[in-house]
Amino acid sequence: MISCRIVPYCLLFCFLVSFSSQDAAAHGGVVEEDDLCVIKVNYLRAQFKIYQPGATGHEQYCEDLPLASESVFVMEYQHDSLSKMPIDFRIIRDVTGKGRFARMEDIKNIADLESATVYYRPPIVEPHIYTVNYEFTEEGNFIGVVSAEHPASGKIYTAVFPFEVGFTGFGYWPFIIGLLFLIQFQYFLMSGRLKRWFGMKSVAAASLLVCGLLIAPASFADSLIVTYTTPDGDPAINRMHSWILHIENEDGLEIEGAIIEVEGGMPEHDHGLPTRPRITEELGGGDYRLEGMRFHMSGYWEVIVSITTDTGNFEVTIPLQL
Ligand SMILES: [Cu+2]
């Protein structure tokens, strides 16, 4: 039986403040590795940079851009095969509603891709460096989609990278971004990197600082707490099982009649859940039966619970190490 208490999503906002200079490496397409920003087009990799020469000169960005202005996207191939592949580049307004978690399947589900597209460069073979120049005229949430076609097999490889223009950290997605910082933080914690960098004491201090920040802001108090149990036993790999979610607010009031959706995946592998879990029954007392849970591999998973109540929408992420 597993039971755990989840920090409400909104409160993760504080990570944004504490780690605002870090970029999140959790979703597909573009990741930071050893201070390099890397775009992964399937197994093909390229170093990725974005400049805003008119606004910030030689300053390099990995994804989010501070201003709506002329932006230069640069890919330097780390795989020679990219230099022989026709590559196209699309920028769309984020109409997926998935924000940072948008994946290729979400892009494919867009009914009118053309009208969401703000920039499209048809496939072209660039033997050395691939650059795209686009002037953003408005701030907002965007998604970049890079596709490369394998010259022999005709197979299309894609990378999807959501990003924000006019990135202030206080925009549309503060809690999701906060979550990504948490993932990064957890990753560093789990990989022992923080320990190596700063020694154990400062890790403890950082955790304390984080906790302090989590407790402090009263303005973020209207969040929900999700706990869960697994009545069928621990979630073994590849076994379909159910969860009981329990939802209450910070005052301990059980939340009834909520509309709940569950998704998730492995952020480090950039894939989702293999199933589509659903709430099948409200059990009363803030309890809901969630069926169809299955994890097909071991590693770090996140289960994202979206909750709609009379008072608003909430998102809570449950981290799982399997
Ligand atoms: Cu995986």
PDB file of C-alpha atoms and ligand atoms in Angstrom:
ATOM      1  CA  MET A   1       0.000   0.000   0.000  1.00  0.00           C
ATOM      2  CA  ILE A   2       1.431   3.324  -0.998  1.00  0.00           C
ATOM      3  CA  SER A   3       0.291   6.579   0.433  1.00  0.00           C
ATOM      4  CA  CYS A   4       1.905   9.893  -0.046  1.00  0.00           C
ATOM      5  CA  ARG A   5       1.171  13.518   0.408  1.00  0.00           C
ATOM      6  CA  ILE A   6       1.758  15.804  -2.489  1.00  0.00           C
ATOM      7  CA  VAL A   7       2.833  19.386  -2.279  1.00  0.00           C
ATOM      8  CA  PRO A   8       0.206  21.483  -4.024  1.00  0.00           C
ATOM      9  CA  TYR A   9       1.264  22.549  -7.414  1.00  0.00           C
ATOM     10  CA  CYS A  10       0.873  26.265  -7.072  1.00  0.00           C
ATOM     11  CA  LEU A  11       3.265  26.395  -4.211  1.00  0.00           C
ATOM     12  CA  LEU A  12       5.990  25.086  -6.431  1.00  0.00           C
ATOM     13  CA  PHE A  13       5.964  28.577  -7.769  1.00  0.00           C
ATOM     14  CA  CYS A  14       8.694  29.382  -5.312  1.00  0.00           C
ATOM     15  CA  PHE A  15      11.096  27.217  -7.263  1.00  0.00           C
ATOM     16  CA  LEU A  16      10.730  29.640 -10.036  1.00  0.00           C
ATOM     17  CA  VAL A  17      12.030  32.370  -7.813  1.00  0.00           C
ATOM     18  CA  SER A  18      14.823  30.295  -6.363  1.00  0.00           C
ATOM     19  CA  PHE A  19      15.977  28.650  -9.539  1.00  0.00           C
ATOM     20  CA  SER A  20      14.917  31.146 -12.138  1.00  0.00           C
ATOM     21  CA  SER A  21      18.201  30.982 -13.996  1.00  0.00           C
ATOM     22  CA  GLN A  22      17.910  27.254 -14.550  1.00  0.00           C
ATOM     23  CA  ASP A  23      16.095  25.946 -17.497  1.00  0.00           C
ATOM     24  CA  ALA A  24      14.029  22.863 -17.241  1.00  0.00           C
ATOM     25  CA  ALA A  25      15.181  19.714 -18.921  1.00  0.00           C
ATOM     26  CA  ALA A  26      12.133  17.654 -18.423  1.00  0.00           C
ATOM     27  CA  HIS A  27      10.247  17.623 -21.654  1.00  0.00           C
ATOM     28  CA  GLY A  28      11.131  16.457 -25.099  1.00  0.00           C
ATOM     29  CA  GLY A  29      12.769  18.202 -27.937  1.00  0.00           C
ATOM     30  CA  VAL A  30      15.136  20.545 -26.210  1.00  0.00           C
ATOM     31  CA  VAL A  31      17.088  19.703 -23.092  1.00  0.00           C
ATOM     32  CA  GLU A  32      20.046  21.118 -21.244  1.00  0.00           C
ATOM     33  CA  GLU A  33      23.011  18.829 -20.904  1.00  0.00           C
ATOM     34  CA  ASP A  34      26.249  19.872 -19.275  1.00  0.00           C
ATOM     35  CA  ASP A  35      25.496  23.550 -19.910  1.00  0.00           C
ATOM     36  CA  LEU A  36      24.731  22.818 -23.545  1.00  0.00           C
ATOM     37  CA  CYS A  37      21.283  23.145 -24.946  1.00  0.00           C
ATOM     38  CA  VAL A  38      20.572  20.105 -27.077  1.00  0.00           C
ATOM     39  CA  ILE A  39      17.696  19.401 -29.402  1.00  0.00           C
ATOM     40  CA  LYS A  40      16.880  15.747 -29.865  1.00  0.00           C
ATOM     41  CA  VAL A  41      15.177  14.864 -33.098  1.00  0.00           C
ATOM     42  CA  ASN A  42      14.494  11.303 -32.112  1.00  0.00           C
ATOM     43  CA  TYR A  43      18.003   9.869 -31.675  1.00  0.00           C
ATOM     44  CA  LEU A  44      19.565  12.644 -33.740  1.00  0.00           C
ATOM     45  CA  ARG A  45      21.038  15.450 -31.757  1.00  0.00           C
ATOM     46  CA  ALA A  46      22.028  18.997 -32.437  1.00  0.00           C
ATOM     47  CA  GLN A  47      23.255  21.791 -30.258  1.00  0.00           C
ATOM     48  CA  PHE A  48      20.486  24.342 -30.045  1.00  0.00           C
ATOM     49  CA  LYS A  49      20.628  28.067 -29.362  1.00  0.00           C
ATOM     50  CA  ILE A  50      18.333  30.993 -29.781  1.00  0.00           C
ATOM     51  CA  TYR A  51      19.528  34.572 -30.034  1.00  0.00           C
ATOM     52  CA  GLN A  52      17.613  37.814 -29.988  1.00  0.00           C
ATOM     53  CA  PRO A  53      20.308  39.914 -31.614  1.00  0.00           C
ATOM     54  CA  GLY A  54      18.329  43.139 -31.743  1.00  0.00           C
ATOM     55  CA  ALA A  55      17.304  42.993 -28.121  1.00  0.00           C
ATOM     56  CA  THR A  56      19.957  41.121 -26.195  1.00  0.00           C
ATOM     57  CA  GLY A  57      22.908  40.789 -28.575  1.00  0.00           C
ATOM     58  CA  HIS A  58      24.941  37.626 -28.071  1.00  0.00           C
ATOM     59  CA  GLU A  59      22.905  36.350 -25.153  1.00  0.00           C
ATOM     60  CA  GLN A  60      21.910  32.724 -25.842  1.00  0.00           C
ATOM     61  CA  TYR A  61      18.648  31.113 -24.890  1.00  0.00           C
ATOM     62  CA  CYS A  62      17.724  27.488 -24.787  1.00  0.00           C
ATOM     63  CA  GLU A  63      13.956  27.855 -25.114  1.00  0.00           C
ATOM     64  CA  ASP A  64      12.105  30.699 -23.441  1.00  0.00           C
ATOM     65  CA  LEU A  65      12.714  34.124 -24.872  1.00  0.00           C
ATOM     66  CA  PRO A  66      12.488  37.377 -22.964  1.00  0.00           C
ATOM     67  CA  LEU A  67      10.972  39.557 -25.685  1.00  0.00           C
ATOM     68  CA  ALA A  68       8.786  39.460 -28.727  1.00  0.00           C
ATOM     69  CA  SER A  69      11.464  40.452 -31.198  1.00  0.00           C
ATOM     70  CA  GLU A  70      13.661  39.121 -33.956  1.00  0.00           C
ATOM     71  CA  SER A  71      14.856  35.660 -32.961  1.00  0.00           C
ATOM     72  CA  VAL A  72      17.468  33.440 -34.527  1.00  0.00           C
ATOM     73  CA  PHE A  73      17.195  29.703 -33.931  1.00  0.00           C
ATOM     74  CA  VAL A  74      20.438  27.835 -34.535  1.00  0.00           C
ATOM     75  CA  MET A  75      21.044  24.084 -34.709  1.00  0.00           C
ATOM     76  CA  GLU A  76      24.589  22.789 -34.907  1.00  0.00           C
ATOM     77  CA  TYR A  77      24.442  19.116 -35.780  1.00  0.00           C
ATOM     78  CA  GLN A  78      26.021  16.556 -33.521  1.00  0.00           C
ATOM     79  CA  HIS A  79      24.997  13.798 -35.924  1.00  0.00           C
ATOM     80  CA  ASP A  80      26.334  13.996 -39.465  1.00  0.00           C
ATOM     81  CA  SER A  81      23.197  12.411 -40.838  1.00  0.00           C
ATOM     82  CA  LEU A  82      21.266  15.590 -40.054  1.00  0.00           C
ATOM     83  CA  SER A  83      23.380  17.399 -42.628  1.00  0.00           C
ATOM     84  CA  LYS A  84      21.884  15.179 -45.338  1.00  0.00           C
ATOM     85  CA  MET A  85      18.302  15.247 -44.158  1.00  0.00           C
ATOM     86  CA  PRO A  86      15.627  17.678 -45.292  1.00  0.00           C
ATOM     87  CA  ILE A  87      14.652  19.555 -42.144  1.00  0.00           C
ATOM     88  CA  ASP A  88      11.594  21.703 -41.690  1.00  0.00           C
ATOM     89  CA  PHE A  89      10.834  24.080 -38.877  1.00  0.00           C
ATOM     90  CA  ARG A  90       7.448  25.193 -37.641  1.00  0.00           C
ATOM     91  CA  ILE A  91       6.432  27.585 -34.886  1.00  0.00           C
ATOM     92  CA  ILE A  92       2.844  27.482 -33.728  1.00  0.00           C
ATOM     93  CA  ARG A  93       0.878  29.299 -31.092  1.00  0.00           C
ATOM     94  CA  ASP A  94       0.206  26.859 -28.289  1.00  0.00           C
ATOM     95  CA  VAL A  95      -3.354  25.843 -29.012  1.00  0.00           C
ATOM     96  CA  THR A  96      -2.887  22.377 -27.520  1.00  0.00           C
ATOM     97  CA  GLY A  97      -3.737  23.384 -23.962  1.00  0.00           C
ATOM     98  CA  LYS A  98      -0.869  21.125 -22.925  1.00  0.00           C
ATOM     99  CA  GLY A  99       1.697  23.841 -22.453  1.00  0.00           C
ATOM    100  CA  ARG A 100       5.006  22.414 -21.379  1.00  0.00           C
ATOM    101  CA  PHE A 101       3.745  18.892 -21.777  1.00  0.00           C
ATOM    102  CA  ALA A 102       2.788  19.205 -25.419  1.00  0.00           C
ATOM    103  CA  ARG A 103       3.987  16.249 -27.466  1.00  0.00           C
ATOM    104  CA  MET A 104       3.913  15.294 -31.088  1.00  0.00           C
ATOM    105  CA  GLU A 105       0.567  13.562 -30.667  1.00  0.00           C
ATOM    106  CA  ASP A 106      -0.894  16.851 -29.401  1.00  0.00           C
ATOM    107  CA  ILE A 107       0.443  18.606 -32.476  1.00  0.00           C
ATOM    108  CA  LYS A 108      -1.096  15.922 -34.689  1.00  0.00           C
ATOM    109  CA  ASN A 109      -4.426  16.470 -32.950  1.00  0.00           C
ATOM    110  CA  ILE A 110      -4.566  20.149 -33.869  1.00  0.00           C
ATOM    111  CA  ALA A 111      -7.481  20.484 -36.255  1.00  0.00           C
ATOM    112  CA  ASP A 112      -6.180  23.493 -38.135  1.00  0.00           C
ATOM    113  CA  LEU A 113      -2.434  23.456 -37.909  1.00  0.00           C
ATOM    114  CA  GLU A 114      -2.042  26.116 -40.572  1.00  0.00           C
ATOM    115  CA  SER A 115      -3.992  28.741 -38.683  1.00  0.00           C
ATOM    116  CA  ALA A 116      -2.042  28.020 -35.513  1.00  0.00           C
ATOM    117  CA  THR A 117       1.231  28.310 -37.418  1.00  0.00           C
ATOM    118  CA  VAL A 118       3.062  31.614 -37.155  1.00  0.00           C
ATOM    119  CA  TYR A 119       6.130  30.461 -39.056  1.00  0.00           C
ATOM    120  CA  TYR A 120       6.892  27.571 -41.352  1.00  0.00           C
ATOM    121  CA  ARG A 121      10.014  26.770 -43.263  1.00  0.00           C
ATOM    122  CA  PRO A 122       9.561  23.908 -45.735  1.00  0.00           C
ATOM    123  CA  PRO A 123      12.067  21.038 -45.683  1.00  0.00           C
ATOM    124  CA  ILE A 124      15.546  22.021 -46.760  1.00  0.00           C
ATOM    125  CA  VAL A 125      18.911  20.286 -46.574  1.00  0.00           C
ATOM    126  CA  GLU A 126      21.389  22.463 -44.716  1.00  0.00           C
ATOM    127  CA  PRO A 127      24.796  20.796 -44.823  1.00  0.00           C
ATOM    128  CA  HIS A 128      26.396  22.564 -41.875  1.00  0.00           C
ATOM    129  CA  ILE A 129      24.259  24.669 -39.594  1.00  0.00           C
ATOM    130  CA  TYR A 130      20.515  25.080 -39.674  1.00  0.00           C
ATOM    131  CA  THR A 131      19.279  28.564 -38.850  1.00  0.00           C
ATOM    132  CA  VAL A 132      15.842  30.092 -38.776  1.00  0.00           C
ATOM    133  CA  ASN A 133      15.096  33.768 -38.416  1.00  0.00           C
ATOM    134  CA  TYR A 134      11.703  34.776 -37.158  1.00  0.00           C
ATOM    135  CA  GLU A 135      10.443  38.021 -35.695  1.00  0.00           C
ATOM    136  CA  PHE A 136       7.880  37.445 -32.967  1.00  0.00           C
ATOM    137  CA  THR A 137       5.252  40.143 -33.004  1.00  0.00           C
ATOM    138  CA  GLU A 138       3.463  39.042 -29.873  1.00  0.00           C
ATOM    139  CA  GLU A 139       4.304  37.495 -26.552  1.00  0.00           C
ATOM    140  CA  GLY A 140       2.767  34.215 -25.529  1.00  0.00           C
ATOM    141  CA  ASN A 141       3.174  30.477 -25.477  1.00  0.00           C
ATOM    142  CA  PHE A 142       4.515  28.820 -28.576  1.00  0.00           C
ATOM    143  CA  ILE A 143       5.597  25.381 -29.680  1.00  0.00           C
ATOM    144  CA  GLY A 144       8.463  24.676 -32.028  1.00  0.00           C
ATOM    145  CA  VAL A 145       8.289  21.571 -34.189  1.00  0.00           C
ATOM    146  CA  VAL A 146      11.358  20.363 -36.042  1.00  0.00           C
ATOM    147  CA  SER A 147      11.044  17.460 -38.451  1.00  0.00           C
ATOM    148  CA  ALA A 148      13.800  15.666 -40.301  1.00  0.00           C
ATOM    149  CA  GLU A 149      13.260  13.065 -42.971  1.00  0.00           C
ATOM    150  CA  HIS A 150      15.618  10.141 -43.188  1.00  0.00           C
ATOM    151  CA  PRO A 151      16.886  10.115 -46.799  1.00  0.00           C
ATOM    152  CA  ALA A 152      16.952   6.314 -47.093  1.00  0.00           C
ATOM    153  CA  SER A 153      13.961   5.148 -45.098  1.00  0.00           C
ATOM    154  CA  GLY A 154      11.760   8.212 -45.532  1.00  0.00           C
ATOM    155  CA  LYS A 155      11.042   8.022 -41.824  1.00  0.00           C
ATOM    156  CA  ILE A 156      10.179  11.367 -40.224  1.00  0.00           C
ATOM    157  CA  TYR A 157      11.863  12.251 -36.971  1.00  0.00           C
ATOM    158  CA  THR A 158      10.477  15.107 -34.930  1.00  0.00           C
ATOM    159  CA  ALA A 159      11.291  17.255 -31.947  1.00  0.00           C
ATOM    160  CA  VAL A 160       8.663  19.279 -30.140  1.00  0.00           C
ATOM    161  CA  PHE A 161       9.651  22.079 -27.795  1.00  0.00           C
ATOM    162  CA  PRO A 162       7.139  24.338 -26.080  1.00  0.00           C
ATOM    163  CA  PHE A 163       8.471  27.740 -25.126  1.00  0.00           C
ATOM    164  CA  GLU A 164       7.341  31.132 -23.973  1.00  0.00           C
ATOM    165  CA  VAL A 165       8.033  34.497 -25.536  1.00  0.00           C
ATOM    166  CA  GLY A 166       7.976  37.412 -23.133  1.00  0.00           C
ATOM    167  CA  PHE A 167       9.145  35.020 -20.483  1.00  0.00           C
ATOM    168  CA  THR A 168       8.776  36.703 -17.128  1.00  0.00           C
ATOM    169  CA  GLY A 169       8.250  33.697 -14.956  1.00  0.00           C
ATOM    170  CA  PHE A 170       4.911  35.142 -13.885  1.00  0.00           C
ATOM    171  CA  GLY A 171       3.004  34.365 -17.027  1.00  0.00           C
ATOM    172  CA  TYR A 172       0.458  31.801 -17.899  1.00  0.00           C
ATOM    173  CA  TRP A 173       2.196  28.741 -16.500  1.00  0.00           C
ATOM    174  CA  PRO A 174       4.021  29.640 -13.314  1.00  0.00           C
ATOM    175  CA  PHE A 175       3.153  26.446 -11.545  1.00  0.00           C
ATOM    176  CA  ILE A 176       4.043  24.217 -14.441  1.00  0.00           C
ATOM    177  CA  ILE A 177       7.360  25.918 -14.825  1.00  0.00           C
ATOM    178  CA  GLY A 178       7.780  25.620 -11.094  1.00  0.00           C
ATOM    179  CA  LEU A 179       7.142  21.946 -11.390  1.00  0.00           C
ATOM    180  CA  LEU A 180       9.801  21.617 -14.019  1.00  0.00           C
ATOM    181  CA  PHE A 181      12.254  23.262 -11.701  1.00  0.00           C
ATOM    182  CA  LEU A 182      11.228  20.799  -9.052  1.00  0.00           C
ATOM    183  CA  ILE A 183      11.904  17.961 -11.449  1.00  0.00           C
ATOM    184  CA  GLN A 184      15.276  19.418 -12.206  1.00  0.00           C
ATOM    185  CA  PHE A 185      15.929  19.848  -8.511  1.00  0.00           C
ATOM    186  CA  GLN A 186      14.818  16.319  -7.786  1.00  0.00           C
ATOM    187  CA  TYR A 187      16.921  15.035 -10.608  1.00  0.00           C
ATOM    188  CA  PHE A 188      19.942  16.817  -9.233  1.00  0.00           C
ATOM    189  CA  LEU A 189      19.090  15.528  -5.805  1.00  0.00           C
ATOM    190  CA  MET A 190      18.631  11.979  -7.038  1.00  0.00           C
ATOM    191  CA  SER A 191      21.661  12.008  -9.258  1.00  0.00           C
ATOM    192  CA  GLY A 192      23.746  13.223  -6.357  1.00  0.00           C
ATOM    193  CA  ARG A 193      24.877  16.188  -8.370  1.00  0.00           C
ATOM    194  CA  LEU A 194      23.817  18.775  -5.817  1.00  0.00           C
ATOM    195  CA  LYS A 195      25.693  16.852  -3.201  1.00  0.00           C
ATOM    196  CA  ARG A 196      28.773  16.811  -5.337  1.00  0.00           C
ATOM    197  CA  TRP A 197      28.479  20.494  -6.085  1.00  0.00           C
ATOM    198  CA  PHE A 198      27.658  21.907  -2.739  1.00  0.00           C
ATOM    199  CA  GLY A 199      28.081  19.217  -0.136  1.00  0.00           C
ATOM    200  CA  MET A 200      25.306  17.764   1.941  1.00  0.00           C
ATOM    201  CA  LYS A 201      24.814  20.736   4.213  1.00  0.00           C
ATOM    202  CA  SER A 202      23.781  23.118   1.525  1.00  0.00           C
ATOM    203  CA  VAL A 203      21.392  20.563   0.080  1.00  0.00           C
ATOM    204  CA  ALA A 204      19.712  20.475   3.441  1.00  0.00           C
ATOM    205  CA  ALA A 205      19.771  24.257   3.577  1.00  0.00           C
ATOM    206  CA  ALA A 206      18.290  24.492   0.117  1.00  0.00           C
ATOM    207  CA  SER A 207      15.539  22.104   1.103  1.00  0.00           C
ATOM    208  CA  LEU A 208      14.821  24.163   4.170  1.00  0.00           C
ATOM    209  CA  LEU A 209      14.748  27.315   2.116  1.00  0.00           C
ATOM    210  CA  VAL A 210      12.347  25.669  -0.275  1.00  0.00           C
ATOM    211  CA  CYS A 211      10.146  24.516   2.564  1.00  0.00           C
ATOM    212  CA  GLY A 212      10.167  28.003   4.027  1.00  0.00           C
ATOM    213  CA  LEU A 213       9.102  29.437   0.727  1.00  0.00           C
ATOM    214  CA  LEU A 214       6.454  26.783   0.397  1.00  0.00           C
ATOM    215  CA  ILE A 215       4.905  27.639   3.699  1.00  0.00           C
ATOM    216  CA  ALA A 216       5.118  31.393   3.427  1.00  0.00           C
ATOM    217  CA  PRO A 217       2.892  32.914   0.759  1.00  0.00           C
ATOM    218  CA  ALA A 218      -0.686  33.156   1.902  1.00  0.00           C
ATOM    219  CA  SER A 219      -1.787  34.225  -1.551  1.00  0.00           C
ATOM    220  CA  PHE A 220      -1.188  30.719  -2.848  1.00  0.00           C
ATOM    221  CA  ALA A 221      -3.178  29.084  -0.124  1.00  0.00           C
ATOM    222  CA  ASP A 222      -6.094  28.074  -2.310  1.00  0.00           C
ATOM    223  CA  SER A 223      -4.588  24.847  -3.525  1.00  0.00           C
ATOM    224  CA  LEU A 224      -5.483  21.212  -3.200  1.00  0.00           C
ATOM    225  CA  ILE A 225      -3.768  18.289  -1.610  1.00  0.00           C
ATOM    226  CA  VAL A 226      -3.921  14.930  -3.349  1.00  0.00           C
ATOM    227  CA  THR A 227      -3.085  11.714  -1.594  1.00  0.00           C
ATOM    228  CA  TYR A 228      -3.482   8.265  -3.048  1.00  0.00           C
ATOM    229  CA  THR A 229      -3.586   4.651  -2.089  1.00  0.00           C
ATOM    230  CA  THR A 230      -3.148   1.585  -4.272  1.00  0.00           C
ATOM    231  CA  PRO A 231      -5.653  -0.993  -3.021  1.00  0.00           C
ATOM    232  CA  ASP A 232      -4.427  -3.656  -5.463  1.00  0.00           C
ATOM    233  CA  GLY A 233      -0.952  -3.523  -3.976  1.00  0.00           C
ATOM    234  CA  ASP A 234       2.115  -1.616  -5.072  1.00  0.00           C
ATOM    235  CA  PRO A 235       2.176  -0.627  -8.742  1.00  0.00           C
ATOM    236  CA  ALA A 236       4.264  -3.424 -10.263  1.00  0.00           C
ATOM    237  CA  ILE A 237       5.718  -2.824 -13.705  1.00  0.00           C
ATOM    238  CA  ASN A 238       3.302  -3.608 -16.502  1.00  0.00           C
ATOM    239  CA  ARG A 239       0.418  -4.534 -14.229  1.00  0.00           C
ATOM    240  CA  MET A 240      -2.882  -2.740 -14.706  1.00  0.00           C
ATOM    241  CA  HIS A 241      -4.104  -1.521 -11.345  1.00  0.00           C
ATOM    242  CA  SER A 242      -6.265   1.116  -9.734  1.00  0.00           C
ATOM    243  CA  TRP A 243      -5.691   3.981  -7.345  1.00  0.00           C
ATOM    244  CA  ILE A 244      -7.921   5.704  -4.862  1.00  0.00           C
ATOM    245  CA  LEU A 245      -7.294   9.427  -4.995  1.00  0.00           C
ATOM    246  CA  HIS A 246      -8.179  11.513  -1.994  1.00  0.00           C
ATOM    247  CA  ILE A 247      -8.557  15.235  -2.506  1.00  0.00           C
ATOM    248  CA  GLU A 248      -8.882  17.912   0.099  1.00  0.00           C
ATOM    249  CA  ASN A 249      -8.044  21.551   0.412  1.00  0.00           C
ATOM    250  CA  GLU A 250      -5.534  22.980   2.793  1.00  0.00           C
ATOM    251  CA  ASP A 251      -8.113  23.339   5.515  1.00  0.00           C
ATOM    252  CA  GLY A 252      -8.809  19.625   5.347  1.00  0.00           C
ATOM    253  CA  LEU A 253     -12.127  20.058   3.566  1.00  0.00           C
ATOM    254  CA  GLU A 254     -12.779  17.025   1.365  1.00  0.00           C
ATOM    255  CA  ILE A 255     -13.439  17.968  -2.222  1.00  0.00           C
ATOM    256  CA  GLU A 256     -16.482  16.300  -3.699  1.00  0.00           C
ATOM    257  CA  GLY A 257     -17.933  16.490  -7.174  1.00  0.00           C
ATOM    258  CA  ALA A 258     -14.646  17.389  -8.785  1.00  0.00           C
ATOM    259  CA  ILE A 259     -13.900  16.650 -12.416  1.00  0.00           C
ATOM    260  CA  ILE A 260     -10.586  14.863 -12.510  1.00  0.00           C
ATOM    261  CA  GLU A 261      -8.321  13.984 -15.368  1.00  0.00           C
ATOM    262  CA  VAL A 262      -5.129  12.056 -15.053  1.00  0.00           C
ATOM    263  CA  GLU A 263      -2.177  11.905 -17.345  1.00  0.00           C
ATOM    264  CA  GLY A 264       1.509  11.519 -16.857  1.00  0.00           C
ATOM    265  CA  GLY A 265       4.662  10.001 -18.180  1.00  0.00           C
ATOM    266  CA  MET A 266       8.391   9.845 -17.832  1.00  0.00           C
ATOM    267  CA  PRO A 267       9.740  13.341 -18.317  1.00  0.00           C
ATOM    268  CA  GLU A 268      13.285  12.088 -18.741  1.00  0.00           C
ATOM    269  CA  HIS A 269      12.231   9.762 -21.550  1.00  0.00           C
ATOM    270  CA  ASP A 270       9.700  12.133 -23.056  1.00  0.00           C
ATOM    271  CA  HIS A 271       6.874   9.667 -23.210  1.00  0.00           C
ATOM    272  CA  GLY A 272       3.475   9.491 -21.645  1.00  0.00           C
ATOM    273  CA  LEU A 273       1.584   6.813 -19.830  1.00  0.00           C
ATOM    274  CA  PRO A 274       0.919   3.660 -21.861  1.00  0.00           C
ATOM    275  CA  THR A 275      -2.740   3.763 -20.813  1.00  0.00           C
ATOM    276  CA  ARG A 276      -5.421   6.404 -20.407  1.00  0.00           C
ATOM    277  CA  PRO A 277      -6.426   6.143 -16.764  1.00  0.00           C
ATOM    278  CA  ARG A 278      -9.898   7.348 -15.896  1.00  0.00           C
ATOM    279  CA  ILE A 279     -11.865   8.177 -12.791  1.00  0.00           C
ATOM    280  CA  THR A 280     -14.603   5.554 -12.772  1.00  0.00           C
ATOM    281  CA  GLU A 281     -16.348   6.283  -9.506  1.00  0.00           C
ATOM    282  CA  GLU A 282     -16.669   8.957  -6.890  1.00  0.00           C
ATOM    283  CA  LEU A 283     -16.594   7.167  -3.553  1.00  0.00           C
ATOM    284  CA  GLY A 284     -17.519  10.107  -1.319  1.00  0.00           C
ATOM    285  CA  GLY A 285     -15.493  11.822   1.363  1.00  0.00           C
ATOM    286  CA  GLY A 286     -13.164  13.253  -1.257  1.00  0.00           C
ATOM    287  CA  ASP A 287     -12.237   9.803  -2.583  1.00  0.00           C
ATOM    288  CA  TYR A 288     -12.229   8.864  -6.257  1.00  0.00           C
ATOM    289  CA  ARG A 289     -11.482   5.550  -7.927  1.00  0.00           C
ATOM    290  CA  LEU A 290      -8.888   5.832 -10.662  1.00  0.00           C
ATOM    291  CA  GLU A 291      -8.668   2.821 -12.963  1.00  0.00           C
ATOM    292  CA  GLY A 292      -6.379   1.909 -15.794  1.00  0.00           C
ATOM    293  CA  MET A 293      -3.061   2.773 -14.232  1.00  0.00           C
ATOM    294  CA  ARG A 294      -0.103   0.939 -15.681  1.00  0.00           C
ATOM    295  CA  PHE A 295       3.597   1.728 -15.799  1.00  0.00           C
ATOM    296  CA  HIS A 296       5.514  -0.141 -18.451  1.00  0.00           C
ATOM    297  CA  MET A 297       9.040   0.497 -17.277  1.00  0.00           C
ATOM    298  CA  SER A 298      10.931   1.320 -14.130  1.00  0.00           C
ATOM    299  CA  GLY A 299      12.353   4.783 -13.551  1.00  0.00           C
ATOM    300  CA  TYR A 300      11.038   8.209 -12.675  1.00  0.00           C
ATOM    301  CA  TRP A 301       7.375   8.794 -13.491  1.00  0.00           C
ATOM    302  CA  GLU A 302       5.044  11.670 -12.903  1.00  0.00           C
ATOM    303  CA  VAL A 303       1.318  11.384 -12.608  1.00  0.00           C
ATOM    304  CA  ILE A 304      -0.439  14.680 -13.259  1.00  0.00           C
ATOM    305  CA  VAL A 305      -3.842  15.106 -11.712  1.00  0.00           C
ATOM    306  CA  SER A 306      -5.967  17.933 -13.137  1.00  0.00           C
ATOM    307  CA  ILE A 307      -8.842  18.855 -10.873  1.00  0.00           C
ATOM    308  CA  THR A 308     -11.721  21.137 -11.735  1.00  0.00           C
ATOM    309  CA  THR A 309     -13.907  22.294  -8.854  1.00  0.00           C
ATOM    310  CA  ASP A 310     -16.363  25.134  -8.293  1.00  0.00           C
ATOM    311  CA  THR A 311     -13.464  27.299  -7.232  1.00  0.00           C
ATOM    312  CA  GLY A 312     -11.171  26.703 -10.150  1.00  0.00           C
ATOM    313  CA  ASN A 313      -8.689  24.438 -11.859  1.00  0.00           C
ATOM    314  CA  PHE A 314      -5.840  22.798 -10.056  1.00  0.00           C
ATOM    315  CA  GLU A 315      -3.006  20.626 -11.141  1.00  0.00           C
ATOM    316  CA  VAL A 316      -1.094  18.371  -8.808  1.00  0.00           C
ATOM    317  CA  THR A 317       1.870  16.281  -9.822  1.00  0.00           C
ATOM    318  CA  ILE A 318       2.662  13.028  -8.120  1.00  0.00           C
ATOM    319  CA  PRO A 319       6.282  11.951  -8.523  1.00  0.00           C
ATOM    320  CA  LEU A 320       6.940   8.220  -8.555  1.00  0.00           C
ATOM    321  CA  GLN A 321      10.179   6.313  -8.616  1.00  0.00           C
ATOM    322  CA  LEU A 322       9.497   2.791  -9.793  1.00  0.00           C
TER     323      LEU A 322
HETATM  324 CU    CU B   1      10.497   5.479 -20.110  1.00  0.00          CU
END
